PDB file of C-alpha atoms and ligand atoms in Angstrom:
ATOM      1  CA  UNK A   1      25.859 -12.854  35.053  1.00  0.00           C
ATOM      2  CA  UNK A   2      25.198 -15.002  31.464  1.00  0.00           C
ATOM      3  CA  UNK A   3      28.534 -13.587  29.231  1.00  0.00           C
ATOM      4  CA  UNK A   4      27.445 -12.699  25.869  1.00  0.00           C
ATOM      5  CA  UNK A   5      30.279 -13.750  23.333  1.00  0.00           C
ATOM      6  CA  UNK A   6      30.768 -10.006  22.376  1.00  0.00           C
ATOM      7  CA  UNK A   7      31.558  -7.420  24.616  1.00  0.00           C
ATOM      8  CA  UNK A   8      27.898  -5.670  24.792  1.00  0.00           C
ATOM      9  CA  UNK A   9      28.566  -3.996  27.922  1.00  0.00           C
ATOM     10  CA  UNK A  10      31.364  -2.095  25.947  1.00  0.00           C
ATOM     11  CA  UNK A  11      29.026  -1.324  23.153  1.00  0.00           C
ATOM     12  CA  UNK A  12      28.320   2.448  23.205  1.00  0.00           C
ATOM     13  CA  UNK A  13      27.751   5.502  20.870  1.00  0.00           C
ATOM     14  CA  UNK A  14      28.008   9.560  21.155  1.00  0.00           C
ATOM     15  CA  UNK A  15      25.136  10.769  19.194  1.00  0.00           C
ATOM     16  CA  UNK A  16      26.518  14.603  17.895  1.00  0.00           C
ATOM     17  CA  UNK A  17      24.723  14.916  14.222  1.00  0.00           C
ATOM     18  CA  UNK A  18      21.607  17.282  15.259  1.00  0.00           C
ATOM     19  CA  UNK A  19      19.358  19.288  17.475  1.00  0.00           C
ATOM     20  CA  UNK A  20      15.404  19.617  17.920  1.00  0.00           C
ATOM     21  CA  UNK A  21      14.930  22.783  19.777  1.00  0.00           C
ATOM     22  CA  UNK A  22      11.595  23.994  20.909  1.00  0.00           C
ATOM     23  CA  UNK A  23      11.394  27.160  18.795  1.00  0.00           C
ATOM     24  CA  UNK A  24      12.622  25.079  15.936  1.00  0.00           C
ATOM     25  CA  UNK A  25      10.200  22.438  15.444  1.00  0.00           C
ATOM     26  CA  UNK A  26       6.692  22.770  14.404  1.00  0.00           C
ATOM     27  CA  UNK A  27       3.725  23.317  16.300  1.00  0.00           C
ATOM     28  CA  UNK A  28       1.961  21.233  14.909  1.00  0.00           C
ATOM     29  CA  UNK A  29       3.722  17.227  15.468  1.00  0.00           C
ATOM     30  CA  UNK A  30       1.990  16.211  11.929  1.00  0.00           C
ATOM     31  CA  UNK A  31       3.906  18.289  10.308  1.00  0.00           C
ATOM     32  CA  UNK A  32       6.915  17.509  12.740  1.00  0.00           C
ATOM     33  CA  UNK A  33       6.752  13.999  11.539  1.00  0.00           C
ATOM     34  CA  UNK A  34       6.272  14.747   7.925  1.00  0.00           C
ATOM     35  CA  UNK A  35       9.647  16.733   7.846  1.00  0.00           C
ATOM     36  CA  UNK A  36      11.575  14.140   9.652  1.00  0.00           C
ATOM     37  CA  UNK A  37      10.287  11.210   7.477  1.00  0.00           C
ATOM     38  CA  UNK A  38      10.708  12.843   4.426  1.00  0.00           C
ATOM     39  CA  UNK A  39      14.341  13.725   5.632  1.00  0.00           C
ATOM     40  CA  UNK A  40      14.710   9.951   6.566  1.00  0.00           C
ATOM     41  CA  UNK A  41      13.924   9.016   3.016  1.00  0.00           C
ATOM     42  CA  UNK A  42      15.675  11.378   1.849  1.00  0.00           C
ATOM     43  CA  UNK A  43      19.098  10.119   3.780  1.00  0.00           C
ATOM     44  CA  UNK A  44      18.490   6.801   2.310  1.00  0.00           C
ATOM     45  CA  UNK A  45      18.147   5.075   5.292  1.00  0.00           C
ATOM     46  CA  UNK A  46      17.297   1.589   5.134  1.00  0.00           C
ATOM     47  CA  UNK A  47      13.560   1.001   5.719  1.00  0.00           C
ATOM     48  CA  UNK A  48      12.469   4.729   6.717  1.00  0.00           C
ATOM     49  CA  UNK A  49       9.436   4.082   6.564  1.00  0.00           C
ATOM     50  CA  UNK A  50       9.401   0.786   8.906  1.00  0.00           C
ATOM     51  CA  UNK A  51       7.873   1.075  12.483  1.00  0.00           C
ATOM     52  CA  UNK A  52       7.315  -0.953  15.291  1.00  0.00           C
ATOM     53  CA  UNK A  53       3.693  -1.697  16.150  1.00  0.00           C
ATOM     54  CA  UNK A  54       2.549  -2.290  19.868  1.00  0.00           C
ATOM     55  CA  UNK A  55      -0.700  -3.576  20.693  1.00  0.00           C
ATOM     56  CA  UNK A  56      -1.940  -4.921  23.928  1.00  0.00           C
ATOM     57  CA  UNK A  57      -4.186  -8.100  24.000  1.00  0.00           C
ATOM     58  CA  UNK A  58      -6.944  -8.869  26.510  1.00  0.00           C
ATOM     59  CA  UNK A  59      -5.035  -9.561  29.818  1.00  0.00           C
ATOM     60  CA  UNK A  60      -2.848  -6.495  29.165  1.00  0.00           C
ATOM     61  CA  UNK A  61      -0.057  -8.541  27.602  1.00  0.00           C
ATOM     62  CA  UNK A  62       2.075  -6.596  25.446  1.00  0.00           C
ATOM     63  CA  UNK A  63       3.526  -7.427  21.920  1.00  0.00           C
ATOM     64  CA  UNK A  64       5.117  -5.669  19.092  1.00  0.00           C
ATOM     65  CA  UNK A  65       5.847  -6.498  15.316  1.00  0.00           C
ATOM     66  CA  UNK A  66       7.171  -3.988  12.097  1.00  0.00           C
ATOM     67  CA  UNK A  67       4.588  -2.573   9.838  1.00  0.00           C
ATOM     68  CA  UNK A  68       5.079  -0.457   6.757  1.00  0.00           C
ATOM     69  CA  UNK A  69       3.319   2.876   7.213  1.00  0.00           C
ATOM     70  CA  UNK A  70       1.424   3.492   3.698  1.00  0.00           C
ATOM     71  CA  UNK A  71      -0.313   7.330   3.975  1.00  0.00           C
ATOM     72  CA  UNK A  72      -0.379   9.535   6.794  1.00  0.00           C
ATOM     73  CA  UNK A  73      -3.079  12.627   6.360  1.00  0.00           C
ATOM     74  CA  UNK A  74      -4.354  15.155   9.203  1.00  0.00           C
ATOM     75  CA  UNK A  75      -6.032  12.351  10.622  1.00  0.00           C
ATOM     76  CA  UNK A  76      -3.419  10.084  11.548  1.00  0.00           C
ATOM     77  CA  UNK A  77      -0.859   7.349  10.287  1.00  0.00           C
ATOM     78  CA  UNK A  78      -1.977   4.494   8.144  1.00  0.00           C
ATOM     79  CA  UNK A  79      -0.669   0.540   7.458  1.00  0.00           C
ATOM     80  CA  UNK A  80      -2.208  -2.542   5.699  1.00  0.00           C
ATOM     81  CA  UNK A  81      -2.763  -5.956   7.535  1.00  0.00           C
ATOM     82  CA  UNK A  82      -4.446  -8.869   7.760  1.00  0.00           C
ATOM     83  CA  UNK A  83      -7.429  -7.844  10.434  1.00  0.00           C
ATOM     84  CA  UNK A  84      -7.530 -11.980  11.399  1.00  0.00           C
ATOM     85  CA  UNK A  85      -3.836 -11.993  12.223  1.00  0.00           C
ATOM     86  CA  UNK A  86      -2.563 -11.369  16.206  1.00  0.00           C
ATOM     87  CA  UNK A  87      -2.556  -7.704  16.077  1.00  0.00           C
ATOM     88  CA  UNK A  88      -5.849  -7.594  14.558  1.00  0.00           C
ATOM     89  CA  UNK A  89      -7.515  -9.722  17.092  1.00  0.00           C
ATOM     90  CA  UNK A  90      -5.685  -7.612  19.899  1.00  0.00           C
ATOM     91  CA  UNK A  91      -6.778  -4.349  17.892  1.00  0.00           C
ATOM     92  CA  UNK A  92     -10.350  -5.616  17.631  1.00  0.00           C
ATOM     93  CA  UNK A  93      -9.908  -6.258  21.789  1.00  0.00           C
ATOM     94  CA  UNK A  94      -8.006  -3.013  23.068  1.00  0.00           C
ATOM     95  CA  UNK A  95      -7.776  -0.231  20.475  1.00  0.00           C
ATOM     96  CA  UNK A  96      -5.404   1.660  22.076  1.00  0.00           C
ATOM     97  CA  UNK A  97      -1.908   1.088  20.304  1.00  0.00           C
ATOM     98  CA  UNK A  98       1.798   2.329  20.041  1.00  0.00           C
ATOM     99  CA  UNK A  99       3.684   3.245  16.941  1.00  0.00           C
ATOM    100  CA  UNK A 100       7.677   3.833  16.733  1.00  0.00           C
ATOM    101  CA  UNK A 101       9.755   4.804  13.938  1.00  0.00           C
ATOM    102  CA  UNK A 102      14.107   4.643  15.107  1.00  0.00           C
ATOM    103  CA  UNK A 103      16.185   6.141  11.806  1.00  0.00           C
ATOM    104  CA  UNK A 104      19.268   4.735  13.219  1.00  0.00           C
ATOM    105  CA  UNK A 105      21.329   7.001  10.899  1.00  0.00           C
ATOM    106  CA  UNK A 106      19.706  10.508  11.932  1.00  0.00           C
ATOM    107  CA  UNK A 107      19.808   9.282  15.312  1.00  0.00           C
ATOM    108  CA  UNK A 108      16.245  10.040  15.865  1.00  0.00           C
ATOM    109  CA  UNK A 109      13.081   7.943  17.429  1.00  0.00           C
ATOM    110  CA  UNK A 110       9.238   9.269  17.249  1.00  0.00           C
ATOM    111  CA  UNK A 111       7.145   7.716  18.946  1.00  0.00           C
ATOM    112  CA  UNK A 112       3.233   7.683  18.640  1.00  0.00           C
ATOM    113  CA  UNK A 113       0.510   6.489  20.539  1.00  0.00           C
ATOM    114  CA  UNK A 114      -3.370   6.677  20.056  1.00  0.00           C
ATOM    115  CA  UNK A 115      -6.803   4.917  19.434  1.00  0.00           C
ATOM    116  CA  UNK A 116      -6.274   2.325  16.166  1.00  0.00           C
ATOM    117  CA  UNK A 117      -9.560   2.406  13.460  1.00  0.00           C
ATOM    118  CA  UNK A 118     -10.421   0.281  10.536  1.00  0.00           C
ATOM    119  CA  UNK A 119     -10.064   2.629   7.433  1.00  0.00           C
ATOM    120  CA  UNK A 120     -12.964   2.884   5.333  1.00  0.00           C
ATOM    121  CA  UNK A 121     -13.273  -0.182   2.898  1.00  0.00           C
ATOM    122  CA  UNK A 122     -12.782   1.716  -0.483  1.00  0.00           C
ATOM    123  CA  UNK A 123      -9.370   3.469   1.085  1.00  0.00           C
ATOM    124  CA  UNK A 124      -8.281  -0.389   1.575  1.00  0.00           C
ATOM    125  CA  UNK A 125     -10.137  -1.403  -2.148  1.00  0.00           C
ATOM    126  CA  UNK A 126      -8.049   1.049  -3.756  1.00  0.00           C
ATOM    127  CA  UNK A 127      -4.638   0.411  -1.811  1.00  0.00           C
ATOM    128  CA  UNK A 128      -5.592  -3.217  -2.187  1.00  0.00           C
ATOM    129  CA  UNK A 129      -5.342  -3.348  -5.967  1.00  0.00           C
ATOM    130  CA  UNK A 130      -2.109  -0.708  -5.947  1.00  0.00           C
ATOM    131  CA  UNK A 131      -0.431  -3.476  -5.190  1.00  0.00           C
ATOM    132  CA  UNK A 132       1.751  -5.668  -7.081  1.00  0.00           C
ATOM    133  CA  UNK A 133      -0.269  -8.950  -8.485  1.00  0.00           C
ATOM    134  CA  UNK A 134       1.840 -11.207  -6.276  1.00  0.00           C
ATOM    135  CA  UNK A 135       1.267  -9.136  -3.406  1.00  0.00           C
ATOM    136  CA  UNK A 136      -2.785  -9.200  -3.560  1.00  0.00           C
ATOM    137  CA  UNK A 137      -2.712 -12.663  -3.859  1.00  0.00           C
ATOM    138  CA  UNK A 138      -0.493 -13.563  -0.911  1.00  0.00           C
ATOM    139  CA  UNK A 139      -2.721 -11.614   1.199  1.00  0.00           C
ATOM    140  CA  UNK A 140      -5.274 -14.765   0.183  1.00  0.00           C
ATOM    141  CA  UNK A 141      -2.501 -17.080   0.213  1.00  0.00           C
ATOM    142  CA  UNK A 142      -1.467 -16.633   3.916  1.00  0.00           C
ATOM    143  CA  UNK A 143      -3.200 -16.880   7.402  1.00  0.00           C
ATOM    144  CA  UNK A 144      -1.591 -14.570   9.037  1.00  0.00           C
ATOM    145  CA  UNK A 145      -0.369 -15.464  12.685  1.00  0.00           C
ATOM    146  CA  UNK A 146      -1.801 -19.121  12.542  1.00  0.00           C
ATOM    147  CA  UNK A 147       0.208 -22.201  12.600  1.00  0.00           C
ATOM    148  CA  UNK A 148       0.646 -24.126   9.424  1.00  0.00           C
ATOM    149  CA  UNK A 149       2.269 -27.926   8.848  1.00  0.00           C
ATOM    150  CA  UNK A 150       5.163 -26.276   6.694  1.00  0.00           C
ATOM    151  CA  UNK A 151       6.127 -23.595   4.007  1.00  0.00           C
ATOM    152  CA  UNK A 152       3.996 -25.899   1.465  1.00  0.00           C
ATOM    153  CA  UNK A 153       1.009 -24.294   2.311  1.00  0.00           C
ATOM    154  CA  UNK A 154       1.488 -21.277   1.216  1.00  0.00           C
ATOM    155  CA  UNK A 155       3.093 -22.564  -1.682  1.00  0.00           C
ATOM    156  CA  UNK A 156       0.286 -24.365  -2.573  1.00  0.00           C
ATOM    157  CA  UNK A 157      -2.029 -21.580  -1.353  1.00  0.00           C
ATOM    158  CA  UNK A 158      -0.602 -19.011  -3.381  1.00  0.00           C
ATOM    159  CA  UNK A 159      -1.337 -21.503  -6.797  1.00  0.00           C
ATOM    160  CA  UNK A 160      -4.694 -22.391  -5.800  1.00  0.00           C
ATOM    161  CA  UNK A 161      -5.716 -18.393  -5.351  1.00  0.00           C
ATOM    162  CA  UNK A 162      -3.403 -17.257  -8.588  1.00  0.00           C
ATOM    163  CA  UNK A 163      -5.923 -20.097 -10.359  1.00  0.00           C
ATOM    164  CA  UNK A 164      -9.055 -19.360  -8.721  1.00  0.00           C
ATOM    165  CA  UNK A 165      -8.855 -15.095  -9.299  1.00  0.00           C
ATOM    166  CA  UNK A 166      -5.974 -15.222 -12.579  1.00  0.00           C
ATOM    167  CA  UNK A 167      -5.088 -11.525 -13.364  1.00  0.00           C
ATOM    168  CA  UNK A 168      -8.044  -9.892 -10.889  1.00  0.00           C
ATOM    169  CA  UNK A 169      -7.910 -10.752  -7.478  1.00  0.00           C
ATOM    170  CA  UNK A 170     -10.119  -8.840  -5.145  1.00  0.00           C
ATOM    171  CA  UNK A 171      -9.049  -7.350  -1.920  1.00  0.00           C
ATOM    172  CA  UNK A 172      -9.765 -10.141   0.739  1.00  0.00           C
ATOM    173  CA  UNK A 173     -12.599  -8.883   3.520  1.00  0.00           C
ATOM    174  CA  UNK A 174     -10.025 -10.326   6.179  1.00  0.00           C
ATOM    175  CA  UNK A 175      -7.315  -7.637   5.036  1.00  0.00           C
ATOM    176  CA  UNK A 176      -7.522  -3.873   4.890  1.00  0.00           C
ATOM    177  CA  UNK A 177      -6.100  -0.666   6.799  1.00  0.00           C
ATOM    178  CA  UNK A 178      -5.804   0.386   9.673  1.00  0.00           C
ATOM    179  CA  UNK A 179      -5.093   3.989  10.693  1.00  0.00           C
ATOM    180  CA  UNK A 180      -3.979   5.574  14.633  1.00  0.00           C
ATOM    181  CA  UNK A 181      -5.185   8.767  15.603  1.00  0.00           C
ATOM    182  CA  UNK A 182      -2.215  10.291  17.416  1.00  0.00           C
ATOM    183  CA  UNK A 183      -2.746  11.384  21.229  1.00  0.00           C
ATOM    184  CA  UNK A 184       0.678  11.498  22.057  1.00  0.00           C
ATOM    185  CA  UNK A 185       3.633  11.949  20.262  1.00  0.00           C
ATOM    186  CA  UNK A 186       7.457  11.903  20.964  1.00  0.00           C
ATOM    187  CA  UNK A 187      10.570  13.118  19.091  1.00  0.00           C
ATOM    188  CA  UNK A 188      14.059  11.905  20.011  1.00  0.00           C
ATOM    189  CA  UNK A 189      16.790  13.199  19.059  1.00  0.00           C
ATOM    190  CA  UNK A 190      20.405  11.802  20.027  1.00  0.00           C
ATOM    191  CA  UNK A 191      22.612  14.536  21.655  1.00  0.00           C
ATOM    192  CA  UNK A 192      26.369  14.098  23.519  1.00  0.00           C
ATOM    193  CA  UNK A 193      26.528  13.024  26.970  1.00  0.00           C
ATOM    194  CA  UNK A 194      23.265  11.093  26.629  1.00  0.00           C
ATOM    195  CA  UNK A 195      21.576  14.520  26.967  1.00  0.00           C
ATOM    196  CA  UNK A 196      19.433  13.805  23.931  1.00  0.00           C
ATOM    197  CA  UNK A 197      16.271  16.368  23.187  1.00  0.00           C
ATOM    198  CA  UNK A 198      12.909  14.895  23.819  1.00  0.00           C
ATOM    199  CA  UNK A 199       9.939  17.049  22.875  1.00  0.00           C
ATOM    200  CA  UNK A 200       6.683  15.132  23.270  1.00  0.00           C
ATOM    201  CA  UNK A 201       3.200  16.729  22.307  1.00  0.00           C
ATOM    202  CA  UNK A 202      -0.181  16.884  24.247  1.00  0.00           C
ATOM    203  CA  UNK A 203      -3.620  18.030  23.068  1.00  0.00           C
ATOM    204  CA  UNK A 204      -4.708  20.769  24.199  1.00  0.00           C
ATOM    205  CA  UNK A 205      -7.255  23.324  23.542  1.00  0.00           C
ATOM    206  CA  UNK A 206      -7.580  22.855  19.603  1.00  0.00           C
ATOM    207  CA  UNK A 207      -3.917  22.532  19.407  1.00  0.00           C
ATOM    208  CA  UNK A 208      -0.712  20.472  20.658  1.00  0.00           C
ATOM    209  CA  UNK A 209       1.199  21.256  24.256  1.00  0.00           C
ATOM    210  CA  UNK A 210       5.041  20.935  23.219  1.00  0.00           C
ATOM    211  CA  UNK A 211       6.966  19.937  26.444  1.00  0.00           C
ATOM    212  CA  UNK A 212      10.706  18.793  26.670  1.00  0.00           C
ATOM    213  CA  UNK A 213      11.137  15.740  28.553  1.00  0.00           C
ATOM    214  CA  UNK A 214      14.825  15.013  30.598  1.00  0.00           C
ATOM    215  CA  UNK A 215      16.681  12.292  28.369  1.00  0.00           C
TER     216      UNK A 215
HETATM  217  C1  FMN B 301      10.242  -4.358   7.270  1.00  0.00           C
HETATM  218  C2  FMN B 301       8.979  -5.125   7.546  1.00  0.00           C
HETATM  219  C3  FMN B 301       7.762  -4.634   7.113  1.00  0.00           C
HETATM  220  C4  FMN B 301       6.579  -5.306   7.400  1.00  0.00           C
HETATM  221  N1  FMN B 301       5.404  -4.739   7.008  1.00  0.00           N
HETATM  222  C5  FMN B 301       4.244  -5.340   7.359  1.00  0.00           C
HETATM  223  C6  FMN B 301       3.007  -4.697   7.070  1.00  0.00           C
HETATM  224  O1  FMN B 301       2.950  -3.558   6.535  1.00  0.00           O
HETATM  225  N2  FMN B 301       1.867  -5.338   7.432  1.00  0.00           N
HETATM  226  C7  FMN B 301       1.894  -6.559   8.049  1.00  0.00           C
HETATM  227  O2  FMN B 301       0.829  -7.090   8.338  1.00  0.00           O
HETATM  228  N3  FMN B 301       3.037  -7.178   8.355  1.00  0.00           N
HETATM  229  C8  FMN B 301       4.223  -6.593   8.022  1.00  0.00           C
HETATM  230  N4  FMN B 301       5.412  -7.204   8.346  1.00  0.00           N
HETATM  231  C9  FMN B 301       5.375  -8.513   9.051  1.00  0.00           C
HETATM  232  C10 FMN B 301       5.103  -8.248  10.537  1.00  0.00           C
HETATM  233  O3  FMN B 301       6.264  -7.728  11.169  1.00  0.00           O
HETATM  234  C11 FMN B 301       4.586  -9.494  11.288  1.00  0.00           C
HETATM  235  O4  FMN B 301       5.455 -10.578  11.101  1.00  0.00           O
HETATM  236  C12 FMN B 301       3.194  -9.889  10.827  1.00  0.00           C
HETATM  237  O5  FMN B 301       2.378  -8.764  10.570  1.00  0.00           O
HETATM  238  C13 FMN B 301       2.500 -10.800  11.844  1.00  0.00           C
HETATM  239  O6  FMN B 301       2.373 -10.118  13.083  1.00  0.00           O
HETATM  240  P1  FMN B 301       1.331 -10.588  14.199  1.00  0.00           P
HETATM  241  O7  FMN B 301       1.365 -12.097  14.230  1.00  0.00           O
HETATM  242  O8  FMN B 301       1.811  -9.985  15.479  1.00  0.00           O
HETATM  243  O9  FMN B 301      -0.042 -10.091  13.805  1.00  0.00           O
HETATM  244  C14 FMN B 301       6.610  -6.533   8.087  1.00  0.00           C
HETATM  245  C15 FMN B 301       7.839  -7.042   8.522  1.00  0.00           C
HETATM  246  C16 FMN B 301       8.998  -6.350   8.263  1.00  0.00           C
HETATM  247  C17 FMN B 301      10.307  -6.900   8.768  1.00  0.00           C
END
């Protein structure tokens, strides 16, 4: 077997700081989610609201990157992205996707999975121009996922779009919102003895099935 340098195999953790017991969570995993983010920011963690992002392109191939989620509503959990870039193109392709947030502190993962949507364009208009002036235009300044000859593109990108749109750039139609609506959703929490809780949530009826999954 290939030896790492550091002993990984030795690399292990007792997770003892919580619970999640059926009659204790919500019924409703919205709401479920809501609490636990707000008690990640609340803990300070580092990046709480950070999540992995996994799409699935057109022969079935799997990939994953971190988004920032922006607003999550009754209708599902948002994030902004360039719709050109390789998640966009698989999105466009397969919109089924899988979201997961891991607050390494609180010892907790959720996981989400459901159909991905375009928001609606004045959602993205008015998130668009939120943002810091910088911000709106490096969404011009950068084409997301493709290869470029060297950092000097976006360099000279970046100058060329701050010229072209000074103190009012508009949101670019290549970059926007995208929001899942949840099917599925999972909450992990760490327990000793690696027998963690796992409560995952099914539709049903016009509510949620909450089931515990083994660890
Ligand atoms: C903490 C963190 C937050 C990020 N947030 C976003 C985001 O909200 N939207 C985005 O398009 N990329 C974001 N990125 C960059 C992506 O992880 C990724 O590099 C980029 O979207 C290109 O992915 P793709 O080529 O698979 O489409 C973030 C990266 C990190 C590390």
């Amino acid at each position: 077997m290939t030896r790492s340098t550091l002993p990984l195999a030795d690399l292990r953790k007792s997770y003892e700081s919580a619970e999640l017991h059926e009659t204790a969570s919500h019924a409703d995993p919205l709401q479920q989610f809501g609490q636990w983010l707000d008690q990640a920011i609340s803990a300070q963690v580092p990046e709480p609201n950070a999540m992995t992002l996994a799409t699935v392109d057109s022969q079935q191939r799997p990939s994953t990157r971190i988004v920032l989620i922006k607003a999550l509503d009754p209708r599902g959990i948002v994030w902004f992205s360039n719709y050109d870039s390789r998640k966009g193109q698989e999105l466009a392709a397969n919109p089924h996707a899988a979201l997961q947030f891991h607050w390494v502190e609180l010892e907790r993962v959720v996981r989400i999975e459901g159909r991905v949507e375009k928001i609606a364009t004045e959602e993205s208009d008015a998130y668009f121009n939120s943002r810091p002036l910088d911000s709106r235009i490096g969404a011009w300044a950068s084409p997301q996922s493709q290869v470029i000859s060297g950092r000097s593109v976006l360099v000279a990108n970046a100058a060329k779009y701050a010229a072209k749109f000074l103190l009012q750039p508009p949101r670019p139609p290549h970059w926007g919102g995208y929001r899942l609506l949840p099917e599925r959703w999972e909450f992990w929490q760490g327990r000793p003895s690696r027998l963690h809780d796992r409560l995952r949530y099914t539709p049903q009826d016009s509510g949620w099935l909450r089931e515990r999954l083994a660890p």
